[in-house]
Amino acid sequence: RAAQLGDTAATITSGGVERTYVLHVPPLYDGSEQVPLVVVLHGFSLTGSFMSGYTLFGEQGDARNFISVFPNSLGEPSRWNTTKALDQADDLAFLKELLVKLEAELCVDPDRIFVAGYSNGGGMAQRLACDMPDQLAAIGTVAATYVDCKARVPWVAFHGIADPLVPFEGGQGPPEHGANAFLPARRVLSEWASGLGCDGLGQISRPTSDVELTTYVRCTYGDGEVLLYTIVTGGHTWPGAYDLPLETTGPTSKEIDATETMWEFFAAHPLAH
């Protein structure tokens, strides 16, 4: 199935509302063989096109031959409806319908559909995994807001100890972002790992001075189904990306590339049958 290469802005009607997204098709794609798909979900008040330039998932897809898509949420400011609130957009329905459309239009490998999310988009990635665990092969999140649900879906997470917006240890974020109480990163990942049959206590290693890696072992399908990269000096930022304003988001670690590391995790975790 042929497709326009590079970036295309497109729309889909979901729940009677026009929804928008940016699709990125790599140069090696010719529609003759199935390729992976990565859905990349932006953070609170951001956009899909921001995420494209911030994470460089499109460039990663060009190098590794996968399709990426950057959907937009609704609202002022924009946000994903991670709690299924009835007075907000039905983002679960939108994202499911978007996947159906992309699988119909493109030669997508149904065993290699992945979701990456930043901040509020990370919470939405988790929500999607809980809602469609038989369709998503793995998820990856950075500085996520966590949703209180579990699914048997592999997960690689990155979270900075110096995150000023979604505290690593949980608790209240800044009041201007709403009176949200956040769950602690370690607890969420540990409980998720237990749901995958892993030991609840992970093995700690130190790939670099600024990065601590928790690997959950003895999982049903083998070690490392769940990984938590703790960025020691990291803020509410995407490791390896360009710097965001320090005063609002905190520092950006350059010691690990979250996009590349996430893709390597995705590539190692096709859908388990």
Short mmCIF file of C-alpha atoms in Angstrom, two decimals:
data_model
loop_
_atom_site.label_atom_id
_atom_site.label_comp_id
_atom_site.label_asym_id
_atom_site.label_seq_id
_atom_site.Cartn_x
_atom_site.Cartn_y
_atom_site.Cartn_z
CA ARG A 1 0.00 0.00 0.00
CA ALA A 2 1.60 3.17 -1.20
CA ALA A 3 1.86 6.23 1.02
CA GLN A 4 3.28 9.73 0.89
CA LEU A 5 6.75 9.64 2.40
CA GLY A 6 7.85 12.05 5.13
CA ASP A 7 5.39 14.14 7.16
CA THR A 8 1.71 14.44 6.28
CA ALA A 9 -0.89 16.34 8.32
CA ALA A 10 -4.17 14.40 8.32
CA THR A 11 -7.57 14.23 9.99
CA ILE A 12 -10.07 11.63 11.16
CA THR A 13 -13.59 12.12 12.48
CA SER A 14 -14.08 10.51 15.89
CA GLY A 15 -17.18 10.93 18.04
CA GLY A 16 -18.45 13.53 15.56
CA VAL A 17 -15.33 15.66 16.07
CA GLU A 18 -12.53 16.26 13.57
CA ARG A 19 -9.26 15.05 15.11
CA THR A 20 -5.83 15.81 13.71
CA TYR A 21 -2.47 14.06 13.56
CA VAL A 22 0.89 14.13 11.78
CA LEU A 23 1.95 10.91 10.04
CA HIS A 24 5.62 10.18 9.28
CA VAL A 25 6.45 7.48 6.72
CA PRO A 26 10.14 6.49 6.33
CA PRO A 27 11.93 6.63 2.95
CA LEU A 28 12.41 2.83 2.78
CA TYR A 29 8.67 2.18 3.05
CA ASP A 30 7.18 0.89 -0.20
CA GLY A 31 4.10 -0.94 1.09
CA SER A 32 5.43 -4.36 0.13
CA GLU A 33 6.25 -5.57 3.66
CA GLN A 34 4.84 -4.96 7.11
CA VAL A 35 6.64 -2.35 9.19
CA PRO A 36 6.28 -1.36 12.87
CA LEU A 37 4.17 1.62 13.98
CA VAL A 38 4.97 3.93 16.88
CA VAL A 39 2.22 6.21 18.21
CA VAL A 40 3.81 9.23 19.95
CA LEU A 41 1.62 11.13 22.44
CA HIS A 42 2.44 14.71 23.43
CA GLY A 43 2.35 16.21 26.93
CA PHE A 44 -0.08 18.63 28.58
CA SER A 45 -0.61 21.83 26.50
CA LEU A 46 1.65 20.55 23.69
CA THR A 47 1.01 19.24 20.13
CA GLY A 48 1.88 16.31 17.92
CA SER A 49 4.13 18.46 15.75
CA PHE A 50 5.99 19.62 18.87
CA MET A 51 6.58 15.97 19.78
CA SER A 52 7.86 15.21 16.30
CA GLY A 53 10.56 17.87 16.58
CA TYR A 54 11.27 17.20 20.27
CA THR A 55 11.69 13.40 20.21
CA LEU A 56 12.89 12.98 16.60
CA PHE A 57 10.94 9.72 16.37
CA GLY A 58 10.49 10.38 12.64
CA GLU A 59 14.27 10.49 12.13
CA GLN A 60 14.63 7.33 14.22
CA GLY A 61 11.99 5.70 12.00
CA ASP A 62 13.86 6.78 8.88
CA ALA A 63 16.96 4.98 10.18
CA ARG A 64 15.12 1.88 11.49
CA ASN A 65 12.26 1.71 8.97
CA PHE A 66 9.16 2.21 11.10
CA ILE A 67 6.16 4.51 10.70
CA SER A 68 5.41 7.06 13.42
CA VAL A 69 2.25 9.05 14.10
CA PHE A 70 1.85 12.14 16.30
CA PRO A 71 -1.82 12.66 17.24
CA ASN A 72 -3.24 15.83 18.80
CA SER A 73 -5.42 15.95 21.89
CA LEU A 74 -8.21 18.49 22.41
CA GLY A 75 -8.93 21.19 24.97
CA GLU A 76 -7.55 24.58 26.01
CA PRO A 77 -4.87 23.83 27.07
CA SER A 78 -4.68 20.53 25.17
CA ARG A 79 -4.66 17.36 27.27
CA TRP A 80 -5.28 13.62 26.97
CA ASN A 81 -8.29 12.28 28.84
CA THR A 82 -6.39 9.64 30.83
CA THR A 83 -9.14 9.26 33.45
CA LYS A 84 -11.98 8.64 30.95
CA ALA A 85 -13.77 11.75 32.30
CA LEU A 86 -17.17 12.00 30.65
CA ASP A 87 -16.93 15.77 30.14
CA GLN A 88 -13.71 15.45 28.10
CA ALA A 89 -12.91 14.00 24.68
CA ASP A 90 -13.10 10.21 24.30
CA ASP A 91 -9.41 9.88 23.46
CA LEU A 92 -9.45 6.08 23.84
CA ALA A 93 -12.01 5.84 21.04
CA PHE A 94 -10.06 8.35 18.91
CA LEU A 95 -6.75 6.51 19.26
CA LYS A 96 -8.35 3.11 18.62
CA GLU A 97 -10.05 4.45 15.50
CA LEU A 98 -6.78 6.03 14.37
CA LEU A 99 -5.03 2.66 14.67
CA VAL A 100 -7.78 0.98 12.63
CA LYS A 101 -7.43 3.67 9.94
CA LEU A 102 -3.63 3.41 9.79
CA GLU A 103 -3.73 -0.38 9.64
CA ALA A 104 -6.20 -0.15 6.75
CA GLU A 105 -4.19 2.47 4.83
CA LEU A 106 -0.65 1.25 5.48
CA CYS A 107 1.26 -2.00 5.62
CA VAL A 108 1.59 -2.09 9.42
CA ASP A 109 2.83 -5.13 11.35
CA PRO A 110 0.00 -5.88 13.83
CA ASP A 111 2.52 -7.53 16.18
CA ARG A 112 4.67 -4.39 16.36
CA ILE A 113 2.43 -1.51 17.36
CA PHE A 114 3.97 0.59 20.13
CA VAL A 115 2.97 3.71 22.04
CA ALA A 116 5.38 6.34 23.37
CA GLY A 117 4.22 9.18 25.61
CA TYR A 118 5.57 12.25 27.36
CA SER A 119 4.06 13.58 30.60
CA ASN A 120 0.23 13.50 30.25
CA GLY A 121 0.81 11.55 27.02
CA GLY A 122 2.68 8.93 29.07
CA GLY A 123 -0.40 8.52 31.21
CA MET A 124 -2.42 8.07 28.01
CA ALA A 125 0.04 5.42 26.77
CA GLN A 126 -0.49 3.53 30.01
CA ARG A 127 -4.27 3.91 29.71
CA LEU A 128 -4.15 2.53 26.14
CA ALA A 129 -2.09 -0.47 27.30
CA CYS A 130 -4.67 -1.20 29.99
CA ASP A 131 -7.52 -0.88 27.51
CA MET A 132 -6.03 -2.81 24.57
CA PRO A 133 -3.31 -5.13 25.96
CA ASP A 134 -3.79 -7.66 23.16
CA GLN A 135 -2.99 -5.09 20.45
CA LEU A 136 -0.09 -3.08 21.87
CA ALA A 137 3.30 -4.79 21.91
CA ALA A 138 4.99 -2.37 24.34
CA ILE A 139 4.85 1.18 25.68
CA GLY A 140 7.51 3.75 26.52
CA THR A 141 7.06 6.85 28.70
CA VAL A 142 9.07 9.88 29.76
CA ALA A 143 8.15 12.02 32.80
CA ALA A 144 4.73 10.39 32.75
CA THR A 145 1.71 11.10 34.84
CA TYR A 146 0.71 7.63 35.99
CA VAL A 147 -2.70 6.02 35.68
CA ASP A 148 -3.87 3.59 38.34
CA CYS A 149 -4.23 0.53 36.07
CA LYS A 150 -2.19 -2.52 35.14
CA ALA A 151 -1.73 -4.59 31.98
CA ARG A 152 0.52 -7.37 30.75
CA VAL A 153 2.32 -5.08 28.32
CA PRO A 154 6.11 -4.48 28.44
CA TRP A 155 7.01 -0.94 29.54
CA VAL A 156 10.19 1.13 29.46
CA ALA A 157 9.96 4.31 31.55
CA PHE A 158 12.23 7.32 32.06
CA HIS A 159 11.71 9.66 35.01
CA GLY A 160 13.92 12.41 36.44
CA ILE A 161 14.47 12.69 40.17
CA ALA A 162 14.52 16.49 39.71
CA ASP A 163 11.16 16.58 37.86
CA PRO A 164 9.41 19.72 39.18
CA LEU A 165 6.05 19.00 37.50
CA VAL A 166 5.47 15.27 38.10
CA PRO A 167 7.45 14.48 41.27
CA PHE A 168 9.46 11.23 41.08
CA GLU A 169 8.37 10.31 44.62
CA GLY A 170 4.76 11.22 43.89
CA GLY A 171 2.59 13.74 45.71
CA GLN A 172 1.45 17.19 44.65
CA GLY A 173 2.64 18.83 41.47
CA PRO A 174 2.65 22.63 41.03
CA PRO A 175 -0.77 24.21 41.69
CA GLU A 176 -0.97 25.89 38.26
CA HIS A 177 -1.14 22.43 36.67
CA GLY A 178 -4.27 21.56 38.64
CA ALA A 179 -4.36 20.01 42.10
CA ASN A 180 -3.10 16.64 40.91
CA ALA A 181 -1.65 14.16 43.37
CA PHE A 182 0.79 11.97 41.45
CA LEU A 183 1.73 8.35 42.09
CA PRO A 184 5.40 7.53 42.82
CA ALA A 185 7.27 6.29 39.73
CA ARG A 186 8.96 3.33 41.43
CA ARG A 187 5.75 2.04 42.94
CA VAL A 188 3.83 2.20 39.66
CA LEU A 189 6.57 0.38 37.71
CA SER A 190 7.04 -2.21 40.46
CA GLU A 191 3.32 -3.03 40.54
CA TRP A 192 3.20 -3.14 36.72
CA ALA A 193 6.15 -5.55 36.75
CA SER A 194 4.40 -7.77 39.31
CA GLY A 195 1.43 -7.90 36.94
CA LEU A 196 3.79 -9.25 34.27
CA GLY A 197 4.92 -11.96 36.67
CA CYS A 198 8.25 -10.26 37.44
CA ASP A 199 9.84 -9.85 40.85
CA GLY A 200 8.50 -6.67 42.44
CA LEU A 201 12.02 -5.60 43.41
CA GLY A 202 14.14 -4.76 40.40
CA GLN A 203 17.86 -5.17 39.93
CA ILE A 204 19.69 -1.84 39.99
CA SER A 205 22.56 -0.97 37.65
CA ARG A 206 24.25 2.31 36.69
CA PRO A 207 24.76 2.62 32.91
CA THR A 208 26.13 6.18 33.32
CA SER A 209 26.79 8.53 36.23
CA ASP A 210 23.45 10.28 35.64
CA VAL A 211 21.34 7.21 34.87
CA GLU A 212 20.18 4.45 37.21
CA LEU A 213 18.48 1.48 35.55
CA THR A 214 16.00 -0.76 37.38
CA THR A 215 15.51 -4.05 35.52
CA TYR A 216 12.62 -6.26 36.63
CA VAL A 217 13.63 -9.91 36.40
CA ARG A 218 12.03 -13.37 36.35
CA CYS A 219 9.16 -12.03 34.27
CA THR A 220 6.82 -14.42 32.44
CA TYR A 221 8.52 -13.77 29.10
CA GLY A 222 12.04 -13.19 30.46
CA ASP A 223 14.01 -10.49 32.23
CA GLY A 224 13.63 -6.84 31.34
CA GLU A 225 9.95 -6.78 30.36
CA VAL A 226 9.78 -3.66 32.53
CA LEU A 227 12.61 -1.13 32.77
CA LEU A 228 12.81 2.11 34.74
CA TYR A 229 15.53 4.58 33.80
CA THR A 230 15.87 7.01 36.70
CA ILE A 231 17.61 10.20 35.54
CA VAL A 232 19.46 11.41 38.62
CA THR A 233 19.64 15.09 37.63
CA GLY A 234 16.82 14.94 35.08
CA GLY A 235 13.82 17.27 35.09
CA HIS A 236 10.45 17.08 33.32
CA THR A 237 12.33 16.55 30.08
CA TRP A 238 13.05 14.00 27.33
CA PRO A 239 16.59 12.61 27.83
CA GLY A 240 18.78 13.31 24.81
CA ALA A 241 16.46 16.00 23.41
CA TYR A 242 17.14 19.73 23.19
CA ASP A 243 16.90 21.79 26.39
CA LEU A 244 13.56 23.16 27.53
CA PRO A 245 13.28 26.29 29.73
CA LEU A 246 15.19 25.33 32.88
CA GLU A 247 13.02 27.35 35.26
CA THR A 248 9.82 25.46 34.36
CA THR A 249 10.96 21.96 33.44
CA GLY A 250 14.39 21.46 35.02
CA PRO A 251 17.50 20.03 33.32
CA THR A 252 17.77 17.66 30.34
CA SER A 253 20.19 14.75 30.60
CA LYS A 254 22.40 14.11 27.56
CA GLU A 255 23.80 10.82 28.93
CA ILE A 256 21.06 8.69 27.38
CA ASP A 257 18.87 9.10 24.29
CA ALA A 258 15.33 8.20 25.33
CA THR A 259 14.07 7.91 21.74
CA GLU A 260 16.79 5.51 20.64
CA THR A 261 16.67 3.50 23.90
CA MET A 262 12.88 3.27 23.67
CA TRP A 263 13.06 2.04 20.08
CA GLU A 264 15.60 -0.65 21.04
CA PHE A 265 13.17 -1.81 23.76
CA PHE A 266 10.29 -1.80 21.27
CA ALA A 267 12.31 -3.74 18.69
CA ALA A 268 13.04 -6.42 21.31
CA HIS A 269 9.37 -6.72 22.36
CA PRO A 270 7.00 -7.71 19.54
CA LEU A 271 3.56 -8.82 20.69
CA ALA A 272 3.85 -12.01 22.73
CA HIS A 273 1.45 -14.72 21.60
#
